[in-house]
Amino acid sequence: MPEYSDIRIITGNLKGLFIVAAGLMAAMALISLALGEPEDTPGFMAGLAISLAIVIAIQITTPQAPAVELKHAIIVAALAYIFIPAISAVPYLLNAGMTPLDSFFEAISGWTGSGFSMIPSPVDVSRSTQLWRSVTQWIGGAGVILLMVTILIRPGTSTYVLYQSETRKEKIKPSIRSTIRTIWRLYLLLTVLSVLLLYIAGLQAWDALNTAMTGISTGGFSLYGNSIAHYDSLAVELSLLPIMIAGALPFAVMYMAFRRHLSALIYDVQVRAFMAVIVAGCAILAVQNYFFNYGNIFSALKFSVFQFISAVTCTGFQTADLSGWSPTALLILSIAMVLGGCAGSTAGGIKIARGIFLVNQVRLWLIKTLMSRKAVIVMKLGRHKVVEQAMTEELNEATLISFLWIVTIVVSVMLLSNILGAGVDLSRIIFEVCSAQGNVGISSGILTPAVSPVAKAIFMVDMWMGRLEIVPVILIARAILKGFG
């Protein structure tokens, strides 16, 4: 069991997150009044009261949080994706009339940026509830970037090596506080630009605001049950492509691009690999859909490009009904959702950075079979060369995370195949699990409000573990069983 001192450190550092939750609830209560929806105000006030009660309780028991170590910070981040969604579920429960389970599902889907929804027709709920869904994804997206830049990008990880090689061992700013401010400014700028782009493309201001917030955060919540297909607008779809891609690019590199010149994006190894995946994936999926789903080159390109970019950026917007797509097309999207976007972005998935290291690990193995075991092998990452021995730990980390991802997907598929029954095609179950664990939200039609509570619980665990990249969940289990020693 964890020691009391460890518990004090964790609870003390969770206090700040509950204060943020209280601030969001207070702001939403005022916004509900401004929108002329006073009937929604009590729901947000209830969330505010719960948040403040927890803050007061922590303040009494832990007036000053002890210094936090990396192991504590990772567990705080993991617990935050449980406790904050639990509080965020209160407005859904009281304002939208949802069940407790569906309310928690909606909240955890929002905060993890997954995009699955238990609201069949979001346009029918109040504007306050619509905005609350968008806010959870927008704030959650920024939180993921901060988590990556300040905690998860650390020595011994593949993302750290790429971060060092491409930023020349400089952080965005010299301190965490200034880093946070800079990320928020860049994130806000990208959001404003996204709103303007969608408004110019023809969306009403309210739709442009909410879609931009869930687009740049690669969250995928939509105001409509059939997602972006509702607009039936090529201009809107084309406008969303750069928005989704921007959300899946590493913010450290984007900051350098804004600060200096575009060469930072052009030469970044992750960005180049990511764009190559997009081009290749869109082409392969378009060919597949042309021959097996549409038979029309324009339709095949239109739907394939949008769905693949939505999948690989882990956004989850949809323009096509995937229930009629071939198993091979679903498999292509599943691979894209598992791979995901760049490290240091709002996207989910295993991350392009780890994919780069896995590919290089295969190259190393092939080279070693042809060369002397004593040979010094140098790998090239972008414009920088790294000796193999200096990257062993990073290669192991990439392999471990990928292995844990595969194991989690297999276990989830096995459980869900038994729960959902033989009538549900296995390829669709695999697709839905990859979408949940990749924090995407694209659905083949399985995950609806009518699905069993046990299945919903499994999908929630997948979303939670996927957002945390699994390892923090293992740390929590170990801390409960054996403590932090």
Short mmCIF file of C-alpha atoms in Angstrom, two decimals:
data_model
loop_
_atom_site.label_atom_id
_atom_site.label_comp_id
_atom_site.label_asym_id
_atom_site.label_seq_id
_atom_site.Cartn_x
_atom_site.Cartn_y
_atom_site.Cartn_z
CA MET A 1 0.00 0.00 0.00
CA PRO A 2 1.20 3.58 -0.65
CA GLU A 3 2.60 5.47 2.32
CA TYR A 4 0.70 8.37 3.88
CA SER A 5 3.33 10.85 2.66
CA ASP A 6 2.78 9.71 -0.94
CA ILE A 7 -0.98 10.09 -0.58
CA ARG A 8 -0.50 13.63 0.79
CA ILE A 9 1.68 14.54 -2.17
CA ILE A 10 -0.88 13.21 -4.66
CA THR A 11 -3.96 14.74 -3.03
CA GLY A 12 -2.17 18.03 -2.45
CA ASN A 13 -1.29 18.32 -6.11
CA LEU A 14 -4.78 17.30 -7.22
CA LYS A 15 -6.12 20.36 -5.41
CA GLY A 16 -5.06 22.69 -8.20
CA LEU A 17 -6.99 20.62 -10.74
CA PHE A 18 -10.15 20.78 -8.64
CA ILE A 19 -9.72 24.56 -8.43
CA VAL A 20 -9.59 24.66 -12.24
CA ALA A 21 -12.75 22.51 -12.36
CA ALA A 22 -14.46 24.91 -9.96
CA GLY A 23 -13.46 27.86 -12.14
CA LEU A 24 -14.83 26.19 -15.26
CA MET A 25 -18.11 25.38 -13.53
CA ALA A 26 -18.46 28.97 -12.29
CA ALA A 27 -17.77 30.32 -15.78
CA MET A 28 -20.29 27.94 -17.35
CA ALA A 29 -22.92 28.94 -14.78
CA LEU A 30 -22.52 32.57 -15.85
CA ILE A 31 -22.51 31.61 -19.53
CA SER A 32 -25.75 29.65 -19.10
CA LEU A 33 -27.36 32.82 -17.74
CA ALA A 34 -25.93 34.88 -20.60
CA LEU A 35 -27.35 32.38 -23.11
CA GLY A 36 -30.79 32.73 -21.53
CA GLU A 37 -30.78 29.21 -20.09
CA PRO A 38 -31.13 29.73 -16.31
CA GLU A 39 -32.55 26.22 -15.98
CA ASP A 40 -29.03 24.91 -16.66
CA THR A 41 -27.34 27.08 -14.05
CA PRO A 42 -28.08 24.77 -11.07
CA GLY A 43 -26.31 21.89 -12.83
CA PHE A 44 -23.10 23.88 -13.13
CA MET A 45 -23.50 25.30 -9.63
CA ALA A 46 -23.75 21.74 -8.29
CA GLY A 47 -20.48 20.89 -10.03
CA LEU A 48 -18.96 24.06 -8.55
CA ALA A 49 -20.12 23.12 -5.04
CA ILE A 50 -18.65 19.61 -5.30
CA SER A 51 -15.34 20.96 -6.60
CA LEU A 52 -15.06 23.54 -3.82
CA ALA A 53 -15.97 20.97 -1.17
CA ILE A 54 -13.13 18.74 -2.35
CA VAL A 55 -10.71 21.69 -2.44
CA ILE A 56 -11.62 22.64 1.13
CA ALA A 57 -11.24 19.03 2.32
CA ILE A 58 -7.78 18.78 0.73
CA GLN A 59 -6.78 22.16 2.15
CA ILE A 60 -7.72 21.03 5.66
CA THR A 61 -5.88 17.71 5.44
CA THR A 62 -2.95 18.91 3.30
CA PRO A 63 -2.54 22.69 3.70
CA GLN A 64 0.75 22.65 1.80
CA ALA A 65 1.53 19.93 -0.71
CA PRO A 66 5.01 18.39 -0.36
CA ALA A 67 7.40 18.51 -3.31
CA VAL A 68 6.19 16.31 -6.14
CA GLU A 69 8.39 13.74 -7.87
CA LEU A 70 7.94 12.34 -11.38
CA LYS A 71 6.23 9.17 -10.11
CA HIS A 72 3.69 11.28 -8.22
CA ALA A 73 3.12 13.66 -11.15
CA ILE A 74 2.32 10.78 -13.50
CA ILE A 75 -0.18 9.31 -11.03
CA VAL A 76 -1.75 12.74 -10.44
CA ALA A 77 -2.27 13.04 -14.21
CA ALA A 78 -3.83 9.56 -14.35
CA LEU A 79 -6.20 10.23 -11.45
CA ALA A 80 -7.13 13.61 -12.91
CA TYR A 81 -8.68 11.85 -15.92
CA ILE A 82 -11.01 10.05 -13.50
CA PHE A 83 -11.91 12.68 -10.91
CA ILE A 84 -12.33 15.68 -13.22
CA PRO A 85 -14.66 13.80 -15.63
CA ALA A 86 -16.64 12.58 -12.60
CA ILE A 87 -17.31 16.18 -11.59
CA SER A 88 -17.83 17.24 -15.21
CA ALA A 89 -20.57 14.62 -15.52
CA VAL A 90 -22.83 16.53 -13.10
CA PRO A 91 -24.14 19.04 -15.71
CA TYR A 92 -24.98 16.18 -18.09
CA LEU A 93 -26.81 14.38 -15.31
CA LEU A 94 -28.84 17.38 -14.17
CA ASN A 95 -29.18 19.43 -17.36
CA ALA A 96 -29.40 16.82 -20.13
CA GLY A 97 -31.29 14.15 -18.16
CA MET A 98 -28.68 11.49 -18.86
CA THR A 99 -28.09 8.43 -16.68
CA PRO A 100 -25.10 8.54 -14.29
CA LEU A 101 -23.17 6.04 -16.46
CA ASP A 102 -23.87 7.89 -19.71
CA SER A 103 -23.02 11.21 -18.05
CA PHE A 104 -19.65 9.90 -16.90
CA PHE A 105 -19.05 8.34 -20.33
CA GLU A 106 -19.74 11.68 -22.04
CA ALA A 107 -17.42 13.48 -19.65
CA ILE A 108 -14.50 11.05 -19.91
CA SER A 109 -14.92 10.94 -23.69
CA GLY A 110 -14.69 14.72 -23.71
CA TRP A 111 -11.70 15.13 -21.44
CA THR A 112 -9.71 12.36 -23.15
CA GLY A 113 -10.51 13.85 -26.56
CA SER A 114 -12.20 10.67 -27.73
CA GLY A 115 -15.37 12.05 -29.26
CA PHE A 116 -17.73 9.13 -28.65
CA SER A 117 -21.08 10.46 -27.46
CA MET A 118 -24.03 9.10 -25.53
CA ILE A 119 -26.21 12.00 -26.75
CA PRO A 120 -27.99 10.79 -29.91
CA SER A 121 -28.76 14.32 -31.13
CA PRO A 122 -26.56 16.98 -29.47
CA VAL A 123 -28.37 19.74 -31.36
CA ASP A 124 -31.46 19.02 -29.25
CA VAL A 125 -29.78 19.73 -25.90
CA SER A 126 -29.28 23.24 -24.53
CA ARG A 127 -26.55 25.50 -25.88
CA SER A 128 -24.92 25.49 -22.45
CA THR A 129 -24.57 21.71 -22.64
CA GLN A 130 -23.31 21.91 -26.21
CA LEU A 131 -20.64 24.41 -25.19
CA TRP A 132 -19.71 22.37 -22.11
CA ARG A 133 -18.97 19.38 -24.34
CA SER A 134 -16.72 21.55 -26.51
CA VAL A 135 -15.00 23.15 -23.50
CA THR A 136 -14.07 19.78 -21.99
CA GLN A 137 -12.40 18.73 -25.23
CA TRP A 138 -10.70 22.08 -25.77
CA ILE A 139 -9.29 22.27 -22.23
CA GLY A 140 -8.48 18.56 -22.31
CA GLY A 141 -6.53 18.98 -25.55
CA ALA A 142 -4.33 21.67 -24.05
CA GLY A 143 -3.91 19.52 -20.95
CA VAL A 144 -2.53 16.68 -23.06
CA ILE A 145 0.08 18.98 -24.59
CA LEU A 146 1.13 20.23 -21.16
CA LEU A 147 1.27 16.64 -19.87
CA MET A 148 3.55 15.64 -22.74
CA VAL A 149 5.84 18.68 -22.62
CA THR A 150 6.22 18.92 -18.83
CA ILE A 151 5.97 15.26 -17.69
CA LEU A 152 5.98 12.53 -20.33
CA ILE A 153 8.78 13.91 -22.54
CA ARG A 154 11.58 12.81 -20.23
CA PRO A 155 14.97 11.11 -20.60
CA GLY A 156 14.59 7.49 -21.60
CA THR A 157 11.63 8.00 -23.91
CA SER A 158 11.60 8.07 -27.70
CA THR A 159 9.70 11.36 -27.66
CA TYR A 160 12.47 12.93 -25.57
CA VAL A 161 15.17 12.02 -28.09
CA LEU A 162 13.18 13.48 -30.98
CA TYR A 163 12.32 16.53 -28.90
CA GLN A 164 16.01 17.07 -28.13
CA SER A 165 17.22 16.46 -31.67
CA GLU A 166 14.75 18.82 -33.29
CA THR A 167 14.67 21.62 -30.67
CA ARG A 168 18.42 21.56 -30.01
CA LYS A 169 17.94 20.77 -26.33
CA GLU A 170 15.78 23.85 -25.72
CA LYS A 171 12.33 23.73 -24.22
CA ILE A 172 9.64 26.04 -25.57
CA LYS A 173 10.50 28.33 -22.66
CA PRO A 174 13.08 27.97 -19.87
CA SER A 175 10.51 27.39 -17.10
CA ILE A 176 7.35 25.30 -16.81
CA ARG A 177 5.26 28.38 -15.98
CA SER A 178 6.37 30.30 -19.07
CA THR A 179 6.01 27.12 -21.15
CA ILE A 180 2.38 26.81 -20.05
CA ARG A 181 1.67 30.44 -20.91
CA THR A 182 3.27 30.08 -24.33
CA ILE A 183 1.34 26.89 -25.14
CA TRP A 184 -1.95 28.51 -24.17
CA ARG A 185 -1.26 31.56 -26.34
CA LEU A 186 -0.40 29.42 -29.35
CA TYR A 187 -3.39 27.16 -28.71
CA LEU A 188 -5.72 30.16 -28.46
CA LEU A 189 -4.31 31.67 -31.65
CA LEU A 190 -4.85 28.42 -33.56
CA THR A 191 -8.40 28.20 -32.20
CA VAL A 192 -9.26 31.74 -33.31
CA LEU A 193 -7.83 31.08 -36.77
CA SER A 194 -9.86 27.86 -36.95
CA VAL A 195 -13.08 29.68 -36.03
CA LEU A 196 -12.46 32.28 -38.73
CA LEU A 197 -11.66 29.63 -41.34
CA LEU A 198 -14.85 27.67 -40.63
CA TYR A 199 -16.94 30.84 -40.57
CA ILE A 200 -15.57 31.84 -43.98
CA ALA A 201 -16.35 28.29 -45.20
CA GLY A 202 -20.02 28.89 -44.44
CA LEU A 203 -20.70 27.77 -40.87
CA GLN A 204 -22.79 29.88 -38.52
CA ALA A 205 -20.83 31.52 -35.70
CA TRP A 206 -22.03 29.05 -33.04
CA ASP A 207 -21.22 26.03 -35.17
CA ALA A 208 -17.86 27.50 -36.19
CA LEU A 209 -16.91 28.12 -32.54
CA ASN A 210 -17.79 24.65 -31.27
CA THR A 211 -16.40 22.80 -34.29
CA ALA A 212 -13.14 24.77 -34.13
CA MET A 213 -12.73 24.00 -30.43
CA THR A 214 -13.24 20.27 -30.92
CA GLY A 215 -11.26 20.26 -34.17
CA ILE A 216 -8.03 21.91 -33.04
CA SER A 217 -8.13 19.78 -29.87
CA THR A 218 -8.57 16.67 -32.09
CA GLY A 219 -11.56 15.83 -29.91
CA GLY A 220 -14.30 15.30 -32.48
CA PHE A 221 -17.48 16.23 -30.62
CA SER A 222 -20.05 17.65 -33.05
CA LEU A 223 -23.31 19.52 -32.62
CA TYR A 224 -25.04 16.91 -34.77
CA GLY A 225 -25.61 13.19 -34.50
CA ASN A 226 -24.17 12.53 -37.96
CA SER A 227 -21.13 14.73 -37.27
CA ILE A 228 -19.70 16.80 -40.15
CA ALA A 229 -21.86 14.93 -42.67
CA HIS A 230 -24.71 17.15 -41.46
CA TYR A 231 -23.30 20.17 -43.28
CA ASP A 232 -22.90 18.35 -46.62
CA SER A 233 -20.34 21.00 -47.56
CA LEU A 234 -17.08 20.37 -49.38
CA ALA A 235 -15.84 23.81 -48.25
CA VAL A 236 -16.34 22.90 -44.58
CA GLU A 237 -14.64 19.54 -45.03
CA LEU A 238 -11.65 21.09 -46.80
CA SER A 239 -11.38 23.73 -44.06
CA LEU A 240 -11.32 21.07 -41.36
CA LEU A 241 -8.39 19.18 -42.91
CA PRO A 242 -5.68 21.74 -41.95
CA ILE A 243 -7.35 22.28 -38.57
CA MET A 244 -7.19 18.58 -37.71
CA ILE A 245 -3.62 18.29 -38.98
CA ALA A 246 -2.54 21.36 -36.98
CA GLY A 247 -3.90 19.80 -33.80
CA ALA A 248 -1.87 16.65 -34.44
CA LEU A 249 1.47 18.42 -35.01
CA PRO A 250 4.03 18.85 -32.18
CA PHE A 251 3.39 22.20 -30.52
CA ALA A 252 7.08 22.74 -29.72
CA VAL A 253 7.85 22.65 -33.44
CA MET A 254 4.83 24.79 -34.29
CA TYR A 255 6.02 27.36 -31.76
CA MET A 256 9.41 27.51 -33.47
CA ALA A 257 7.69 27.83 -36.85
CA PHE A 258 5.65 30.80 -35.62
CA ARG A 259 8.68 32.32 -33.91
CA ARG A 260 11.25 31.89 -36.68
CA HIS A 261 10.30 30.39 -40.04
CA LEU A 262 8.52 27.43 -41.58
CA SER A 263 11.72 25.40 -41.96
CA ALA A 264 11.16 24.10 -38.41
CA LEU A 265 8.09 22.25 -39.70
CA ILE A 266 9.70 21.22 -42.97
CA TYR A 267 12.76 19.59 -41.42
CA ASP A 268 11.17 18.06 -38.31
CA VAL A 269 11.46 14.27 -38.56
CA GLN A 270 8.07 13.65 -36.93
CA VAL A 271 6.23 16.10 -39.16
CA ARG A 272 7.80 14.66 -42.31
CA ALA A 273 6.95 11.11 -41.30
CA PHE A 274 3.43 12.17 -40.33
CA MET A 275 2.78 13.85 -43.68
CA ALA A 276 4.16 10.80 -45.49
CA VAL A 277 1.72 8.59 -43.56
CA ILE A 278 -1.16 10.90 -44.50
CA VAL A 279 -0.33 10.90 -48.21
CA ALA A 280 0.23 7.13 -48.37
CA GLY A 281 -2.77 6.30 -46.20
CA CYS A 282 -5.18 8.51 -48.13
CA ALA A 283 -4.02 7.01 -51.43
CA ILE A 284 -4.33 3.39 -50.25
CA LEU A 285 -7.76 3.97 -48.69
CA ALA A 286 -9.02 5.82 -51.77
CA VAL A 287 -8.03 2.90 -54.02
CA GLN A 288 -9.70 0.44 -51.65
CA ASN A 289 -12.91 2.47 -51.50
CA TYR A 290 -12.96 3.05 -55.25
CA PHE A 291 -12.97 -0.66 -56.04
CA PHE A 292 -15.01 -2.01 -53.13
CA ASN A 293 -17.26 0.75 -51.74
CA TYR A 294 -18.01 3.62 -54.12
CA GLY A 295 -16.96 2.92 -57.70
CA ASN A 296 -16.67 6.67 -58.22
CA ILE A 297 -13.27 8.34 -58.06
CA PHE A 298 -14.55 11.65 -56.65
CA SER A 299 -16.57 10.01 -53.87
CA ALA A 300 -13.74 7.61 -53.07
CA LEU A 301 -11.25 10.49 -52.75
CA LYS A 302 -13.64 12.79 -50.89
CA PHE A 303 -14.63 10.32 -48.19
CA SER A 304 -11.28 8.53 -47.95
CA VAL A 305 -9.13 11.63 -47.49
CA PHE A 306 -11.38 13.12 -44.83
CA GLN A 307 -11.87 9.89 -42.88
CA PHE A 308 -8.19 8.92 -42.97
CA ILE A 309 -7.01 12.35 -41.78
CA SER A 310 -9.71 12.34 -39.11
CA ALA A 311 -8.50 8.89 -38.01
CA VAL A 312 -4.74 9.44 -38.01
CA THR A 313 -5.05 12.83 -36.27
CA CYS A 314 -7.37 11.12 -33.77
CA THR A 315 -10.04 13.80 -34.25
CA GLY A 316 -13.04 11.60 -34.94
CA PHE A 317 -15.13 13.80 -37.23
CA GLN A 318 -17.16 11.75 -39.72
CA THR A 319 -18.55 12.45 -43.17
CA ALA A 320 -19.28 8.84 -44.15
CA ASP A 321 -21.42 6.02 -42.80
CA LEU A 322 -18.81 3.35 -42.11
CA SER A 323 -21.31 0.54 -41.55
CA GLY A 324 -21.14 -0.23 -45.28
CA TRP A 325 -17.36 -0.02 -45.63
CA SER A 326 -15.37 -3.17 -46.35
CA PRO A 327 -13.38 -4.88 -43.54
CA THR A 328 -10.15 -3.92 -45.33
CA ALA A 329 -11.10 -0.23 -45.34
CA LEU A 330 -11.92 -0.43 -41.62
CA LEU A 331 -8.58 -2.15 -41.00
CA ILE A 332 -6.73 0.70 -42.75
CA LEU A 333 -8.49 3.23 -40.52
CA SER A 334 -7.82 1.07 -37.45
CA ILE A 335 -4.08 1.10 -38.16
CA ALA A 336 -4.20 4.88 -38.59
CA MET A 337 -6.03 5.33 -35.27
CA VAL A 338 -3.56 3.15 -33.39
CA LEU A 339 -0.56 4.94 -34.91
CA GLY A 340 -1.98 8.40 -34.18
CA GLY A 341 -0.42 11.83 -34.49
CA CYS A 342 2.82 13.43 -33.36
CA ALA A 343 4.15 13.38 -29.81
CA GLY A 344 3.66 16.74 -28.10
CA SER A 345 0.33 17.36 -29.84
CA THR A 346 -3.32 16.95 -28.86
CA ALA A 347 -3.57 13.68 -30.84
CA GLY A 348 -3.82 10.21 -29.35
CA GLY A 349 -2.44 6.87 -30.52
CA ILE A 350 0.96 5.26 -30.04
CA LYS A 351 2.48 8.37 -31.70
CA ILE A 352 4.55 8.88 -34.83
CA ALA A 353 7.70 9.28 -32.72
CA ARG A 354 7.50 5.69 -31.50
CA GLY A 355 6.67 4.50 -35.00
CA ILE A 356 9.90 6.10 -36.22
CA PHE A 357 11.90 4.30 -33.56
CA LEU A 358 10.25 0.95 -34.29
CA VAL A 359 11.07 1.30 -37.99
CA ASN A 360 14.66 2.17 -37.12
CA GLN A 361 14.82 -0.81 -34.78
CA VAL A 362 13.93 -3.08 -37.70
CA ARG A 363 16.62 -1.36 -39.78
CA LEU A 364 19.15 -1.92 -37.00
CA TRP A 365 18.32 -5.60 -36.83
CA LEU A 366 18.72 -5.98 -40.59
CA ILE A 367 22.03 -4.09 -40.58
CA LYS A 368 23.38 -6.17 -37.70
CA THR A 369 22.72 -9.38 -39.59
CA LEU A 370 24.98 -8.13 -42.39
CA MET A 371 27.69 -6.42 -40.31
CA SER A 372 30.04 -7.29 -37.49
CA ARG A 373 28.46 -7.37 -34.04
CA LYS A 374 31.21 -5.01 -32.88
CA ALA A 375 30.43 -2.39 -35.49
CA VAL A 376 29.32 1.04 -34.25
CA ILE A 377 26.00 1.79 -35.92
CA VAL A 378 24.85 5.39 -36.28
CA MET A 379 21.18 6.21 -36.82
CA LYS A 380 19.97 9.40 -38.46
CA LEU A 381 17.01 11.25 -36.95
CA GLY A 382 16.12 14.12 -39.21
CA ARG A 383 19.28 16.20 -39.56
CA HIS A 384 20.97 14.65 -36.55
CA LYS A 385 22.99 11.48 -36.07
CA VAL A 386 22.68 9.34 -32.93
CA VAL A 387 24.84 6.35 -31.95
CA GLU A 388 22.86 3.14 -31.43
CA GLN A 389 24.15 2.57 -27.89
CA ALA A 390 22.80 5.96 -26.81
CA MET A 391 19.29 5.00 -27.91
CA THR A 392 18.82 1.55 -26.38
CA GLU A 393 16.56 2.83 -23.62
CA GLU A 394 14.44 4.83 -26.06
CA LEU A 395 14.08 1.86 -28.41
CA ASN A 396 13.01 -0.32 -25.49
CA GLU A 397 10.45 2.26 -24.40
CA ALA A 398 8.90 2.45 -27.86
CA THR A 399 8.72 -1.35 -28.04
CA LEU A 400 7.21 -1.62 -24.55
CA ILE A 401 4.48 0.96 -25.17
CA SER A 402 3.58 -0.61 -28.51
CA PHE A 403 3.44 -4.08 -26.93
CA LEU A 404 1.19 -2.83 -24.11
CA TRP A 405 -1.09 -1.18 -26.67
CA ILE A 406 -1.47 -4.42 -28.62
CA VAL A 407 -2.13 -6.44 -25.46
CA THR A 408 -4.78 -3.97 -24.27
CA ILE A 409 -6.51 -3.97 -27.65
CA VAL A 410 -6.53 -7.79 -27.82
CA VAL A 411 -7.94 -8.12 -24.29
CA SER A 412 -10.64 -5.52 -24.98
CA VAL A 413 -11.63 -7.16 -28.27
CA MET A 414 -11.89 -10.57 -26.59
CA LEU A 415 -14.09 -9.20 -23.80
CA LEU A 416 -16.32 -7.21 -26.12
CA SER A 417 -16.74 -10.03 -28.62
CA ASN A 418 -18.24 -12.13 -25.82
CA ILE A 419 -20.39 -9.28 -24.49
CA LEU A 420 -21.71 -8.08 -27.84
CA GLY A 421 -22.34 -11.59 -29.17
CA ALA A 422 -21.65 -13.44 -32.38
CA GLY A 423 -23.97 -11.18 -34.37
CA VAL A 424 -21.44 -8.34 -34.38
CA ASP A 425 -18.67 -8.59 -36.95
CA LEU A 426 -15.20 -8.96 -35.41
CA SER A 427 -13.67 -6.35 -37.75
CA ARG A 428 -16.13 -3.75 -36.43
CA ILE A 429 -15.28 -4.63 -32.81
CA ILE A 430 -11.56 -4.24 -33.53
CA PHE A 431 -12.28 -0.93 -35.24
CA GLU A 432 -14.30 0.39 -32.30
CA VAL A 433 -11.66 -0.63 -29.74
CA CYS A 434 -8.88 1.01 -31.77
CA SER A 435 -11.01 4.14 -32.01
CA ALA A 436 -11.58 4.23 -28.25
CA GLN A 437 -8.01 3.49 -27.23
CA GLY A 438 -6.66 5.90 -29.83
CA ASN A 439 -8.98 8.61 -28.43
CA VAL A 440 -10.56 9.07 -31.84
CA GLY A 441 -14.33 8.60 -31.65
CA ILE A 442 -15.07 7.42 -35.19
CA SER A 443 -17.71 4.72 -34.91
CA SER A 444 -18.80 1.87 -37.13
CA GLY A 445 -22.15 1.88 -35.34
CA ILE A 446 -21.44 -0.35 -32.32
CA LEU A 447 -21.00 2.23 -29.57
CA THR A 448 -24.44 3.76 -29.06
CA PRO A 449 -26.49 4.63 -25.95
CA ALA A 450 -28.18 1.23 -26.33
CA VAL A 451 -24.99 -0.81 -25.87
CA SER A 452 -24.66 -2.71 -22.57
CA PRO A 453 -23.28 -0.94 -19.45
CA VAL A 454 -20.40 -3.43 -19.23
CA ALA A 455 -19.38 -2.66 -22.82
CA LYS A 456 -19.52 1.08 -22.07
CA ALA A 457 -17.28 0.52 -19.04
CA ILE A 458 -14.71 -1.33 -21.16
CA PHE A 459 -14.69 1.46 -23.74
CA MET A 460 -14.24 4.04 -20.96
CA VAL A 461 -11.23 2.15 -19.61
CA ASP A 462 -9.81 1.99 -23.14
CA MET A 463 -10.20 5.75 -23.58
CA TRP A 464 -8.59 6.42 -20.20
CA MET A 465 -5.66 4.06 -20.75
CA GLY A 466 -5.12 5.29 -24.30
CA ARG A 467 -4.91 8.92 -23.26
CA LEU A 468 -2.42 8.07 -20.50
CA GLU A 469 -0.38 5.75 -22.75
CA ILE A 470 -1.03 2.81 -20.38
CA VAL A 471 2.13 3.02 -18.23
CA PRO A 472 0.63 5.41 -15.62
CA VAL A 473 -2.22 2.94 -15.14
CA ILE A 474 0.32 0.22 -14.35
CA LEU A 475 2.04 2.60 -11.90
CA ILE A 476 -1.26 3.19 -10.10
CA ALA A 477 -1.89 -0.55 -9.81
CA ARG A 478 1.63 -1.11 -8.49
CA ALA A 479 1.31 1.77 -6.01
CA ILE A 480 -1.93 0.34 -4.63
CA LEU A 481 -0.45 -3.13 -4.25
CA LYS A 482 3.14 -2.39 -3.24
CA GLY A 483 3.46 1.32 -2.57
CA PHE A 484 6.00 3.66 -4.17
CA GLY A 485 9.12 1.96 -2.87
#
